[in-house]
mmCIF file of C-alpha atoms in Angstrom:
data_model
loop_
_atom_site.group_PDB
_atom_site.id
_atom_site.type_symbol
_atom_site.label_atom_id
_atom_site.label_comp_id
_atom_site.label_asym_id
_atom_site.label_seq_id
_atom_site.Cartn_x
_atom_site.Cartn_y
_atom_site.Cartn_z
ATOM 1 C CA UNK A 1 47.759 -7.168 -122.975
ATOM 2 C CA UNK A 2 51.425 -7.763 -123.866
ATOM 3 C CA UNK A 3 50.714 -6.961 -127.518
ATOM 4 C CA UNK A 4 48.960 -3.733 -126.545
ATOM 5 C CA UNK A 5 51.831 -2.639 -124.311
ATOM 6 C CA UNK A 6 54.313 -3.562 -127.039
ATOM 7 C CA UNK A 7 52.456 -1.348 -129.520
ATOM 8 C CA UNK A 8 52.422 1.425 -126.956
ATOM 9 C CA UNK A 9 56.183 1.152 -126.403
ATOM 10 C CA UNK A 10 56.772 1.114 -130.172
ATOM 11 C CA UNK A 11 54.749 4.290 -130.743
ATOM 12 C CA UNK A 12 56.513 7.501 -131.745
ATOM 13 C CA UNK A 13 55.068 9.105 -128.616
ATOM 14 C CA UNK A 14 56.747 6.686 -126.197
ATOM 15 C CA UNK A 15 59.963 6.549 -128.218
ATOM 16 C CA UNK A 16 60.189 10.314 -127.991
ATOM 17 C CA UNK A 17 59.540 10.319 -124.255
ATOM 18 C CA UNK A 18 62.141 7.623 -123.566
ATOM 19 C CA UNK A 19 64.710 9.388 -125.721
ATOM 20 C CA UNK A 20 64.073 12.584 -123.779
ATOM 21 C CA UNK A 21 64.701 10.990 -120.377
ATOM 22 C CA UNK A 22 67.497 8.591 -121.437
ATOM 23 C CA UNK A 23 70.396 10.763 -120.279
ATOM 24 C CA UNK A 24 68.538 11.857 -117.166
ATOM 25 C CA UNK A 25 68.058 8.212 -116.184
ATOM 26 C CA UNK A 26 71.799 7.568 -116.400
ATOM 27 C CA UNK A 27 72.699 10.669 -114.411
ATOM 28 C CA UNK A 28 69.937 10.682 -111.805
ATOM 29 C CA UNK A 29 70.978 9.264 -108.436
ATOM 30 C CA UNK A 30 67.351 8.568 -107.522
ATOM 31 C CA UNK A 31 66.943 5.957 -110.253
ATOM 32 C CA UNK A 32 67.707 2.500 -108.870
ATOM 33 C CA UNK A 33 68.625 -0.429 -111.104
ATOM 34 C CA UNK A 34 65.591 -2.688 -111.001
ATOM 35 C CA UNK A 35 67.827 -5.777 -110.932
ATOM 36 C CA UNK A 36 68.984 -4.767 -107.452
ATOM 37 C CA UNK A 37 65.504 -4.603 -106.015
ATOM 38 C CA UNK A 38 64.170 -7.662 -104.202
ATOM 39 C CA UNK A 39 62.007 -8.110 -101.119
ATOM 40 C CA UNK A 40 65.044 -8.853 -98.972
ATOM 41 C CA UNK A 41 66.937 -5.840 -100.382
ATOM 42 C CA UNK A 42 64.056 -3.470 -99.641
ATOM 43 C CA UNK A 43 63.718 -4.893 -96.124
ATOM 44 C CA UNK A 44 67.435 -4.306 -95.513
ATOM 45 C CA UNK A 45 67.199 -0.711 -96.733
ATOM 46 C CA UNK A 46 64.274 0.017 -94.439
ATOM 47 C CA UNK A 47 66.054 -1.472 -91.435
ATOM 48 C CA UNK A 48 69.288 0.476 -91.910
ATOM 49 C CA UNK A 49 70.023 3.197 -89.318
ATOM 50 C CA UNK A 50 69.289 6.679 -90.637
ATOM 51 C CA UNK A 51 69.807 10.196 -89.263
ATOM 52 C CA UNK A 52 66.333 11.121 -90.474
ATOM 53 C CA UNK A 53 63.666 11.294 -87.795
ATOM 54 C CA UNK A 54 60.770 10.516 -90.121
ATOM 55 C CA UNK A 55 60.530 8.617 -93.404
ATOM 56 C CA UNK A 56 57.260 8.338 -95.321
ATOM 57 C CA UNK A 57 56.877 5.405 -97.704
ATOM 58 C CA UNK A 58 54.024 4.954 -100.161
ATOM 59 C CA UNK A 59 53.316 1.565 -101.714
ATOM 60 C CA UNK A 60 50.552 -0.645 -103.067
ATOM 61 C CA UNK A 61 49.314 -3.377 -100.733
ATOM 62 C CA UNK A 62 49.374 -6.073 -103.410
ATOM 63 C CA UNK A 63 53.134 -5.532 -103.797
ATOM 64 C CA UNK A 64 53.749 -7.144 -100.395
ATOM 65 C CA UNK A 65 50.856 -9.622 -100.460
ATOM 66 C CA UNK A 66 52.063 -13.188 -99.767
ATOM 67 C CA UNK A 67 55.421 -11.722 -98.683
ATOM 68 C CA UNK A 68 54.461 -10.257 -95.319
ATOM 69 C CA UNK A 69 57.535 -11.779 -93.685
ATOM 70 C CA UNK A 70 59.539 -9.085 -95.477
ATOM 71 C CA UNK A 71 57.857 -6.226 -93.647
ATOM 72 C CA UNK A 72 60.646 -4.317 -91.843
ATOM 73 C CA UNK A 73 61.452 -5.200 -88.239
ATOM 74 C CA UNK A 74 61.634 -1.577 -87.142
ATOM 75 C CA UNK A 75 59.245 0.787 -85.421
ATOM 76 C CA UNK A 76 56.771 2.107 -87.957
ATOM 77 C CA UNK A 77 53.167 3.219 -88.287
ATOM 78 C CA UNK A 78 51.028 1.868 -91.095
ATOM 79 C CA UNK A 79 48.333 3.961 -92.731
ATOM 80 C CA UNK A 80 45.621 2.895 -95.151
ATOM 81 C CA UNK A 81 43.968 5.239 -97.631
ATOM 82 C CA UNK A 82 40.598 3.795 -98.595
ATOM 83 C CA UNK A 83 38.148 4.763 -101.320
ATOM 84 C CA UNK A 84 34.666 3.711 -102.384
ATOM 85 C CA UNK A 85 34.918 0.887 -104.972
ATOM 86 C CA UNK A 86 32.875 2.789 -107.574
ATOM 87 C CA UNK A 87 35.352 5.655 -107.464
ATOM 88 C CA UNK A 88 38.475 3.531 -107.056
ATOM 89 C CA UNK A 89 37.771 1.247 -110.013
ATOM 90 C CA UNK A 90 36.668 4.122 -112.241
ATOM 91 C CA UNK A 91 39.920 5.919 -111.490
ATOM 92 C CA UNK A 92 41.947 2.747 -112.034
ATOM 93 C CA UNK A 93 40.277 2.180 -115.397
ATOM 94 C CA UNK A 94 41.060 5.743 -116.440
ATOM 95 C CA UNK A 95 44.715 5.161 -115.597
ATOM 96 C CA UNK A 96 44.836 1.861 -117.507
ATOM 97 C CA UNK A 97 43.294 3.465 -120.596
ATOM 98 C CA UNK A 98 46.299 5.764 -120.889
ATOM 99 C CA UNK A 99 48.791 3.097 -119.883
ATOM 100 C CA UNK A 100 47.642 0.926 -122.780
ATOM 101 C CA UNK A 101 47.293 3.757 -125.272
ATOM 102 C CA UNK A 102 48.946 7.209 -124.951
ATOM 103 C CA UNK A 103 45.965 8.735 -126.775
ATOM 104 C CA UNK A 104 43.525 7.062 -124.418
ATOM 105 C CA UNK A 105 41.889 3.727 -125.218
ATOM 106 C CA UNK A 106 38.146 3.910 -125.789
ATOM 107 C CA UNK A 107 36.336 3.589 -122.455
ATOM 108 C CA UNK A 108 34.159 0.696 -123.606
ATOM 109 C CA UNK A 109 37.115 -1.205 -125.070
ATOM 110 C CA UNK A 110 39.091 -1.101 -121.829
ATOM 111 C CA UNK A 111 38.326 -3.984 -119.454
ATOM 112 C CA UNK A 112 40.451 -3.731 -116.313
ATOM 113 C CA UNK A 113 39.903 -7.376 -115.428
ATOM 114 C CA UNK A 114 41.130 -8.670 -118.783
ATOM 115 C CA UNK A 115 43.638 -5.948 -119.658
ATOM 116 C CA UNK A 116 45.628 -6.004 -116.416
ATOM 117 C CA UNK A 117 46.648 -9.621 -115.702
ATOM 118 C CA UNK A 118 49.609 -8.253 -113.728
ATOM 119 C CA UNK A 119 47.260 -6.667 -111.196
ATOM 120 C CA UNK A 120 44.846 -8.518 -108.839
ATOM 121 C CA UNK A 121 41.941 -6.254 -109.767
ATOM 122 C CA UNK A 122 39.179 -8.379 -108.250
ATOM 123 C CA UNK A 123 41.028 -8.741 -104.950
ATOM 124 C CA UNK A 124 42.148 -5.153 -104.261
ATOM 125 C CA UNK A 125 39.980 -4.801 -101.158
ATOM 126 C CA UNK A 126 40.492 -8.364 -99.978
ATOM 127 C CA UNK A 127 44.270 -7.869 -100.081
ATOM 128 C CA UNK A 128 44.044 -4.599 -98.160
ATOM 129 C CA UNK A 129 41.922 -6.278 -95.503
ATOM 130 C CA UNK A 130 44.429 -9.129 -95.246
ATOM 131 C CA UNK A 131 47.310 -6.748 -94.496
ATOM 132 C CA UNK A 132 45.175 -4.700 -92.095
ATOM 133 C CA UNK A 133 44.239 -7.873 -90.203
ATOM 134 C CA UNK A 134 47.885 -8.971 -90.122
ATOM 135 C CA UNK A 135 48.953 -5.644 -88.630
ATOM 136 C CA UNK A 136 46.214 -5.793 -86.002
ATOM 137 C CA UNK A 137 47.585 -9.156 -84.891
ATOM 138 C CA UNK A 138 51.295 -8.331 -85.021
ATOM 139 C CA UNK A 139 51.682 -4.593 -84.356
ATOM 140 C CA UNK A 140 51.478 -2.833 -81.025
ATOM 141 C CA UNK A 141 49.727 0.175 -82.564
ATOM 142 C CA UNK A 142 46.584 -0.017 -84.678
ATOM 143 C CA UNK A 143 46.964 1.228 -88.286
ATOM 144 C CA UNK A 144 45.499 4.602 -89.221
ATOM 145 C CA UNK A 145 42.718 4.585 -91.825
ATOM 146 C CA UNK A 146 41.884 7.648 -93.932
ATOM 147 C CA UNK A 147 39.031 7.997 -96.398
ATOM 148 C CA UNK A 148 40.468 9.617 -99.514
ATOM 149 C CA UNK A 149 37.336 11.710 -100.070
ATOM 150 C CA UNK A 150 37.747 13.243 -96.615
ATOM 151 C CA UNK A 151 41.390 13.948 -97.379
ATOM 152 C CA UNK A 152 40.631 15.526 -100.764
ATOM 153 C CA UNK A 153 37.742 17.688 -99.610
ATOM 154 C CA UNK A 154 39.060 18.713 -96.177
ATOM 155 C CA UNK A 155 42.868 18.370 -96.170
ATOM 156 C CA UNK A 156 43.211 21.244 -93.709
ATOM 157 C CA UNK A 157 41.128 19.205 -91.239
ATOM 158 C CA UNK A 158 42.299 15.648 -91.939
ATOM 159 C CA UNK A 159 46.069 16.183 -92.214
ATOM 160 C CA UNK A 160 46.531 17.876 -88.812
ATOM 161 C CA UNK A 161 44.513 15.076 -87.182
ATOM 162 C CA UNK A 162 46.552 12.475 -89.051
ATOM 163 C CA UNK A 163 49.854 13.945 -87.893
ATOM 164 C CA UNK A 164 48.527 14.207 -84.353
ATOM 165 C CA UNK A 165 47.634 10.513 -84.497
ATOM 166 C CA UNK A 166 51.197 9.734 -85.591
ATOM 167 C CA UNK A 167 52.710 11.992 -82.946
ATOM 168 C CA UNK A 168 54.375 14.215 -85.557
ATOM 169 C CA UNK A 169 54.282 18.037 -85.366
ATOM 170 C CA UNK A 170 52.166 19.460 -88.176
ATOM 171 C CA UNK A 171 53.204 22.374 -90.397
ATOM 172 C CA UNK A 172 50.912 24.416 -92.632
ATOM 173 C CA UNK A 173 53.432 23.922 -95.444
ATOM 174 C CA UNK A 174 52.369 20.268 -95.582
ATOM 175 C CA UNK A 175 49.167 21.436 -97.258
ATOM 176 C CA UNK A 176 51.149 22.590 -100.301
ATOM 177 C CA UNK A 177 52.550 20.261 -102.970
ATOM 178 C CA UNK A 178 55.150 21.252 -105.525
ATOM 179 C CA UNK A 179 54.606 18.644 -108.198
ATOM 180 C CA UNK A 180 56.966 20.005 -110.843
ATOM 181 C CA UNK A 181 59.253 17.759 -112.906
ATOM 182 C CA UNK A 182 62.317 19.217 -111.181
ATOM 183 C CA UNK A 183 60.906 18.466 -107.743
ATOM 184 C CA UNK A 184 60.105 14.876 -108.711
ATOM 185 C CA UNK A 185 63.580 14.381 -110.156
ATOM 186 C CA UNK A 186 65.167 15.558 -106.906
ATOM 187 C CA UNK A 187 62.932 13.799 -104.387
ATOM 188 C CA UNK A 188 61.267 10.729 -105.875
ATOM 189 C CA UNK A 189 63.292 7.512 -105.789
ATOM 190 C CA UNK A 190 62.292 4.466 -107.789
ATOM 191 C CA UNK A 191 63.363 1.718 -110.165
ATOM 192 C CA UNK A 192 64.202 1.988 -113.847
ATOM 193 C CA UNK A 193 63.039 5.113 -115.641
ATOM 194 C CA UNK A 194 59.729 5.100 -113.746
ATOM 195 C CA UNK A 195 60.825 8.089 -111.657
ATOM 196 C CA UNK A 196 61.267 10.343 -114.653
ATOM 197 C CA UNK A 197 58.887 8.731 -117.126
ATOM 198 C CA UNK A 198 55.654 8.930 -115.154
ATOM 199 C CA UNK A 199 55.823 12.696 -114.741
ATOM 200 C CA UNK A 200 55.923 13.080 -118.529
ATOM 201 C CA UNK A 201 53.027 10.809 -119.495
ATOM 202 C CA UNK A 202 49.296 10.723 -118.848
ATOM 203 C CA UNK A 203 49.462 7.505 -116.867
ATOM 204 C CA UNK A 204 47.985 8.987 -113.690
ATOM 205 C CA UNK A 205 45.385 11.158 -115.387
ATOM 206 C CA UNK A 206 42.127 10.917 -113.507
ATOM 207 C CA UNK A 207 43.520 9.616 -110.219
#
């Protein structure tokens, strides 16, 4: 795995991409130095007072697994997006193929269990259930669960119901997504060059 990623990083393709975003990384206020990010730091940021009425945060469940004590001690609503395993793992494999090889590793050669030791592939659903159970026991309000296929096929039906469940006024504009590079640069905060790099590669192809 490490050798494959090293070859990927050494490729002319990735060198060109990183050279392209190098100056943007230095100048972009949304890029956070990864050395500053820890569980306690993130918890502190989430607990800071803010003039904003609503903040949406998207994360992977396995990122907080075994560190549930760092969930923020502020009022929040948790939502789970679920997907059938056959679709979820197929999509994940498609992503990994392009993460390991910018030209796309051969489908048969890619084994998500062996090629992603950094990710608890076999326990994705078990970890989600663990957090869901924890929230049932510790939160006053039950988490919201959305099936991704319902969201993808009927967003005009699911999103209004979701916002109603959260007690947030819904706007028709929420059904539109401006996913341009400029929009991502302005709005998406993250660590390292991830913010700018992902929008220029095929890493999420197929998701």
